[in-house]
Amino acid sequence: MDADPNALPRSVVLALWLGSVGAAPGVVVRSVQDDDEPHTVTGLPLAGPGHATADDATLDDATLKDLAAAWSDGPREVCALLPAPGDPAGVPATANLAATEAGECVVVTTAAGSWAAVPRVTAFGTALEPGHLVHWEVQAVPAWTTLVAGALGSLADAERELRTSLVVATDALDSLDVARWRDDAADAIERVRQATTSRWPVPTLDGRRARVVQLATRLLAIVDLATADDGGAVNLWQSDQRSTALREVERTARHALSAATYSSVPG
């Protein structure tokens, strides 16, 4: 996950746009790519007569605009999943290895079948002028809705768990004196405090979805900041206790962020 609270995983941005009604493919591309080099796609199923199922031919030289055009029209279900080692987070087994290595994927179901799209990101350039090459690998997967619902729960569940996790995390971190941040973390902490959904390249979100995205992303940023410093943990036991608390916060936040991207569009 990106430590910048104003950045969202590419799969989250893509899923939110694919789940919106009437999104133009060009808008989807600009929002997902941002400052990346143009994204490429392989494995995208061919559309049109004669290519109606997930088992048919695929297009191995596609663009992100092709993907957006194929999956932003008609009835569909879509969700971004954010797995981690030991936590598949609802990713179908056939895509689990690739998605876990990437830390993210998008799953989609249309009338033609179900697929997972995994972004492979290659960084280049310098710290002052960073760049990213992004290649989406698409593969057919079994129906995933039930698996994802079992792993993530509802959006209402996600919001409740986030608020509980925030209280638990605050208590745990305060007891370990983790609030004693590094001086050079001041700017990062301020960015966390000011992060809002209005600063992200996503479609307009309803109130609960926006709250969950904002709180989940904020918690992930806090975890990144906390794990970058030993804080007040003065012995191995304290370090283990803090690590356990932070892992649970991070898992809850990842699952909640995924739950906020799930959409079922009747078409």
CSV table of C-alpha atoms in Angstrom, one decimal:
chain,number,residue,atom,x,y,z
A,1,MET,CA,0.0,0.0,0.0
A,2,ASP,CA,1.1,3.6,-0.7
A,3,ALA,CA,2.0,5.5,2.4
A,4,ASP,CA,0.7,8.7,0.8
A,5,PRO,CA,-2.9,9.2,2.1
A,6,ASN,CA,-3.8,11.1,-1.0
A,7,ALA,CA,-2.9,8.1,-3.2
A,8,LEU,CA,-5.2,5.1,-3.8
A,9,PRO,CA,-4.2,1.7,-5.2
A,10,ARG,CA,-4.8,1.7,-9.0
A,11,SER,CA,-7.2,-1.3,-8.6
A,12,VAL,CA,-9.3,0.7,-6.2
A,13,VAL,CA,-9.6,3.7,-8.5
A,14,LEU,CA,-10.4,1.4,-11.5
A,15,ALA,CA,-13.0,-0.6,-9.6
A,16,LEU,CA,-14.8,2.6,-8.4
A,17,TRP,CA,-15.0,3.9,-11.9
A,18,LEU,CA,-16.1,0.6,-13.4
A,19,GLY,CA,-18.8,0.4,-10.8
A,20,SER,CA,-20.2,3.9,-11.7
A,21,VAL,CA,-22.9,4.4,-14.3
A,22,GLY,CA,-22.1,6.3,-17.4
A,23,ALA,CA,-18.3,6.7,-16.9
A,24,ALA,CA,-16.6,7.5,-20.2
A,25,PRO,CA,-13.6,5.2,-20.9
A,26,GLY,CA,-11.3,8.2,-21.4
A,27,VAL,CA,-12.1,9.6,-17.9
A,28,VAL,CA,-11.5,6.1,-16.4
A,29,VAL,CA,-8.1,6.0,-18.2
A,30,ARG,CA,-7.0,9.5,-17.0
A,31,SER,CA,-8.1,8.8,-13.5
A,32,VAL,CA,-6.3,5.4,-13.2
A,33,GLN,CA,-3.1,6.3,-15.1
A,34,ASP,CA,-2.5,9.6,-13.5
A,35,ASP,CA,1.2,10.3,-14.1
A,36,ASP,CA,2.0,6.7,-15.2
A,37,GLU,CA,3.1,5.8,-18.6
A,38,PRO,CA,0.2,4.5,-20.7
A,39,HIS,CA,-1.0,1.2,-19.2
A,40,THR,CA,-1.0,-2.0,-21.3
A,41,VAL,CA,-3.3,-5.0,-21.0
A,42,THR,CA,-3.0,-8.6,-22.0
A,43,GLY,CA,-5.6,-11.4,-21.8
A,44,LEU,CA,-8.6,-9.1,-22.3
A,45,PRO,CA,-11.5,-11.2,-23.7
A,46,LEU,CA,-12.6,-10.3,-27.2
A,47,ALA,CA,-16.1,-8.8,-27.3
A,48,GLY,CA,-18.7,-9.1,-29.9
A,49,PRO,CA,-20.5,-11.9,-31.8
A,50,GLY,CA,-18.7,-15.2,-31.7
A,51,HIS,CA,-16.7,-14.3,-28.5
A,52,ALA,CA,-19.3,-14.4,-25.8
A,53,THR,CA,-17.7,-16.5,-23.0
A,54,ALA,CA,-14.7,-16.3,-20.8
A,55,ASP,CA,-13.2,-19.3,-22.5
A,56,ASP,CA,-13.0,-17.6,-25.9
A,57,ALA,CA,-10.1,-15.7,-27.5
A,58,THR,CA,-8.4,-12.9,-25.8
A,59,LEU,CA,-6.7,-9.7,-26.9
A,60,ASP,CA,-3.0,-9.6,-26.0
A,61,ASP,CA,-2.2,-6.1,-27.2
A,62,ALA,CA,-4.8,-4.0,-25.5
A,63,THR,CA,-4.9,-0.7,-23.7
A,64,LEU,CA,-6.5,0.4,-20.5
A,65,LYS,CA,-9.2,2.2,-22.6
A,66,ASP,CA,-10.0,-1.1,-24.2
A,67,LEU,CA,-10.5,-2.6,-20.8
A,68,ALA,CA,-12.6,0.3,-19.5
A,69,ALA,CA,-14.8,0.2,-22.6
A,70,ALA,CA,-15.3,-3.6,-22.2
A,71,TRP,CA,-16.2,-3.5,-18.5
A,72,SER,CA,-18.0,-0.2,-18.0
A,73,ASP,CA,-21.2,-1.0,-20.0
A,74,GLY,CA,-24.0,-3.5,-19.3
A,75,PRO,CA,-24.8,-5.5,-16.2
A,76,ARG,CA,-21.7,-6.1,-14.1
A,77,GLU,CA,-20.3,-6.7,-10.7
A,78,VAL,CA,-16.9,-5.3,-9.8
A,79,CYS,CA,-14.6,-5.1,-6.8
A,80,ALA,CA,-11.0,-4.3,-6.0
A,81,LEU,CA,-9.2,-6.8,-3.7
A,82,LEU,CA,-6.1,-6.1,-1.7
A,83,PRO,CA,-4.6,-9.4,-0.6
A,84,ALA,CA,-1.5,-9.9,1.5
A,85,PRO,CA,0.6,-13.0,2.3
A,86,GLY,CA,-1.6,-15.3,4.3
A,87,ASP,CA,-4.7,-13.3,3.6
A,88,PRO,CA,-6.2,-13.8,0.1
A,89,ALA,CA,-8.9,-11.3,1.0
A,90,GLY,CA,-11.4,-12.9,-1.3
A,91,VAL,CA,-9.2,-13.3,-4.4
A,92,PRO,CA,-10.1,-16.5,-6.4
A,93,ALA,CA,-7.5,-19.2,-6.0
A,94,THR,CA,-6.4,-19.2,-9.6
A,95,ALA,CA,-5.4,-15.5,-9.4
A,96,ASN,CA,-4.2,-15.5,-5.8
A,97,LEU,CA,-0.5,-15.8,-6.4
A,98,ALA,CA,-0.3,-13.0,-8.9
A,99,ALA,CA,-2.6,-10.7,-6.9
A,100,THR,CA,-0.8,-11.3,-3.7
A,101,GLU,CA,2.6,-10.4,-5.3
A,102,ALA,CA,1.0,-7.2,-6.7
A,103,GLY,CA,-0.9,-6.5,-3.5
A,104,GLU,CA,-4.1,-5.8,-5.5
A,105,CYS,CA,-6.4,-6.8,-8.3
A,106,VAL,CA,-9.8,-6.0,-9.8
A,107,VAL,CA,-12.4,-8.8,-10.2
A,108,VAL,CA,-15.3,-8.3,-12.6
A,109,THR,CA,-18.3,-10.3,-13.7
A,110,THR,CA,-20.3,-9.5,-16.8
A,111,ALA,CA,-22.8,-11.4,-18.9
A,112,ALA,CA,-19.8,-13.0,-20.6
A,113,GLY,CA,-18.0,-14.4,-17.5
A,114,SER,CA,-15.7,-13.5,-14.7
A,115,TRP,CA,-12.2,-12.2,-14.7
A,116,ALA,CA,-9.4,-10.9,-12.5
A,117,ALA,CA,-7.1,-8.1,-13.7
A,118,VAL,CA,-3.8,-7.8,-11.8
A,119,PRO,CA,-1.5,-4.7,-12.3
A,120,ARG,CA,2.2,-5.4,-12.6
A,121,VAL,CA,4.0,-2.1,-11.7
A,122,THR,CA,7.6,-1.4,-12.6
A,123,ALA,CA,9.1,1.8,-11.2
A,124,PHE,CA,11.8,3.8,-13.0
A,125,GLY,CA,13.4,7.2,-12.8
A,126,THR,CA,14.5,9.0,-9.6
A,127,ALA,CA,13.0,10.0,-6.3
A,128,LEU,CA,12.6,13.5,-7.8
A,129,GLU,CA,11.2,12.3,-11.1
A,130,PRO,CA,9.6,8.9,-10.5
A,131,GLY,CA,7.9,7.0,-13.2
A,132,HIS,CA,5.8,3.8,-13.5
A,133,LEU,CA,5.2,1.2,-16.2
A,134,VAL,CA,1.9,-0.6,-15.5
A,135,HIS,CA,0.8,-3.8,-17.2
A,136,TRP,CA,-2.6,-5.4,-16.4
A,137,GLU,CA,-2.7,-9.2,-16.7
A,138,VAL,CA,-6.3,-10.4,-17.2
A,139,GLN,CA,-7.3,-14.0,-16.6
A,140,ALA,CA,-10.6,-15.8,-16.4
A,141,VAL,CA,-11.7,-16.9,-12.9
A,142,PRO,CA,-14.6,-18.7,-11.3
A,143,ALA,CA,-17.6,-16.8,-10.0
A,144,TRP,CA,-16.2,-14.7,-7.1
A,145,THR,CA,-19.2,-12.9,-5.5
A,146,THR,CA,-19.9,-15.3,-2.7
A,147,LEU,CA,-16.2,-15.7,-1.9
A,148,VAL,CA,-15.7,-12.0,-1.7
A,149,ALA,CA,-18.8,-11.4,0.4
A,150,GLY,CA,-17.6,-14.0,2.9
A,151,ALA,CA,-14.2,-12.5,3.1
A,152,LEU,CA,-15.1,-8.8,3.3
A,153,GLY,CA,-18.7,-8.6,4.7
A,154,SER,CA,-21.0,-5.7,3.9
A,155,LEU,CA,-20.1,-2.0,3.7
A,156,ALA,CA,-21.9,-1.4,6.9
A,157,ASP,CA,-19.9,-4.1,8.6
A,158,ALA,CA,-16.7,-2.5,7.2
A,159,GLU,CA,-17.6,0.9,8.7
A,160,ARG,CA,-18.3,-0.5,12.1
A,161,GLU,CA,-15.1,-2.6,12.1
A,162,LEU,CA,-13.0,0.4,11.0
A,163,ARG,CA,-14.3,2.5,13.9
A,164,THR,CA,-13.7,-0.3,16.4
A,165,SER,CA,-10.2,-0.9,14.9
A,166,LEU,CA,-9.4,2.8,15.2
A,167,VAL,CA,-10.2,2.8,18.9
A,168,VAL,CA,-8.3,-0.4,19.5
A,169,ALA,CA,-5.3,0.8,17.5
A,170,THR,CA,-5.2,4.1,19.3
A,171,ASP,CA,-5.3,2.5,22.7
A,172,ALA,CA,-2.7,-0.1,21.7
A,173,LEU,CA,-0.3,2.5,20.2
A,174,ASP,CA,-0.7,5.0,23.0
A,175,SER,CA,0.1,2.3,25.6
A,176,LEU,CA,3.3,1.7,23.7
A,177,ASP,CA,4.1,5.4,23.4
A,178,VAL,CA,4.0,5.1,19.6
A,179,ALA,CA,2.6,8.7,19.4
A,180,ARG,CA,6.2,9.9,19.9
A,181,TRP,CA,6.7,10.4,16.2
A,182,ARG,CA,9.9,11.3,14.4
A,183,ASP,CA,10.3,15.0,13.7
A,184,ASP,CA,10.6,14.3,10.0
A,185,ALA,CA,7.2,12.6,10.1
A,186,ALA,CA,5.4,15.8,10.8
A,187,ASP,CA,4.5,16.5,7.1
A,188,ALA,CA,3.3,13.0,6.6
A,189,ILE,CA,1.1,13.2,9.7
A,190,GLU,CA,-0.4,16.4,8.4
A,191,ARG,CA,-1.2,14.9,5.1
A,192,VAL,CA,-3.0,12.0,6.9
A,193,ARG,CA,-5.1,14.5,8.9
A,194,GLN,CA,-6.1,16.5,5.8
A,195,ALA,CA,-6.8,13.6,3.4
A,196,THR,CA,-10.3,13.6,1.9
A,197,THR,CA,-12.0,11.8,-0.9
A,198,SER,CA,-12.3,15.1,-2.8
A,199,ARG,CA,-8.6,14.9,-3.5
A,200,TRP,CA,-8.8,11.5,-5.2
A,201,PRO,CA,-9.5,10.8,-8.9
A,202,VAL,CA,-12.7,8.8,-8.2
A,203,PRO,CA,-16.3,9.3,-9.1
A,204,THR,CA,-18.7,10.9,-6.6
A,205,LEU,CA,-19.2,8.5,-3.8
A,206,ASP,CA,-22.2,8.2,-1.5
A,207,GLY,CA,-21.8,9.1,2.2
A,208,ARG,CA,-21.0,5.7,3.7
A,209,ARG,CA,-18.7,4.7,0.8
A,210,ALA,CA,-16.8,7.9,1.0
A,211,ARG,CA,-16.4,7.6,4.8
A,212,VAL,CA,-15.1,4.0,4.6
A,213,VAL,CA,-12.6,4.9,1.8
A,214,GLN,CA,-11.3,7.9,3.8
A,215,LEU,CA,-11.0,6.1,7.1
A,216,ALA,CA,-9.5,2.9,5.7
A,217,THR,CA,-6.9,4.9,3.7
A,218,ARG,CA,-6.1,7.0,6.8
A,219,LEU,CA,-5.6,3.9,8.9
A,220,LEU,CA,-3.3,2.4,6.3
A,221,ALA,CA,-1.3,5.6,6.3
A,222,ILE,CA,-1.0,5.6,10.1
A,223,VAL,CA,0.1,1.9,10.0
A,224,ASP,CA,2.8,2.9,7.5
A,225,LEU,CA,4.0,5.7,9.6
A,226,ALA,CA,4.0,3.7,12.8
A,227,THR,CA,5.9,0.8,11.4
A,228,ALA,CA,8.6,3.1,10.1
A,229,ASP,CA,9.6,3.9,13.6
A,230,ASP,CA,10.3,1.8,16.7
A,231,GLY,CA,8.3,4.4,18.7
A,232,GLY,CA,8.3,3.7,22.4
A,233,ALA,CA,8.7,-0.1,22.2
A,234,VAL,CA,11.6,-0.7,24.5
A,235,ASN,CA,11.7,-4.5,24.5
A,236,LEU,CA,10.8,-7.4,22.2
A,237,TRP,CA,7.5,-8.1,24.0
A,238,GLN,CA,6.3,-4.5,23.4
A,239,SER,CA,7.5,-4.7,19.8
A,240,ASP,CA,5.6,-7.9,19.2
A,241,GLN,CA,2.4,-6.4,20.9
A,242,ARG,CA,2.5,-3.4,18.7
A,243,SER,CA,3.2,-5.4,15.5
A,244,THR,CA,0.2,-7.6,16.3
A,245,ALA,CA,-2.1,-4.6,16.8
A,246,LEU,CA,-0.9,-2.9,13.6
A,247,ARG,CA,-1.3,-6.1,11.5
A,248,GLU,CA,-5.0,-6.3,12.6
A,249,VAL,CA,-5.5,-2.7,11.9
A,250,GLU,CA,-3.9,-3.1,8.5
A,251,ARG,CA,-6.0,-6.2,7.6
A,252,THR,CA,-9.3,-4.5,8.7
A,253,ALA,CA,-8.4,-1.4,6.7
A,254,ARG,CA,-7.5,-3.4,3.5
A,255,HIS,CA,-10.8,-5.4,3.7
A,256,ALA,CA,-12.9,-2.3,4.3
A,257,LEU,CA,-11.3,-0.4,1.4
A,258,SER,CA,-12.1,-3.4,-0.8
A,259,ALA,CA,-15.7,-3.5,0.5
A,260,ALA,CA,-16.1,0.1,-0.4
A,261,THR,CA,-15.3,-0.7,-4.1
A,262,TYR,CA,-17.9,-3.4,-4.6
A,263,SER,CA,-20.7,-2.5,-7.0
A,264,SER,CA,-23.4,-4.4,-8.7
A,265,VAL,CA,-24.6,-2.5,-11.7
A,266,PRO,CA,-27.9,-3.7,-13.4
A,267,GLY,CA,-26.9,-2.2,-16.7
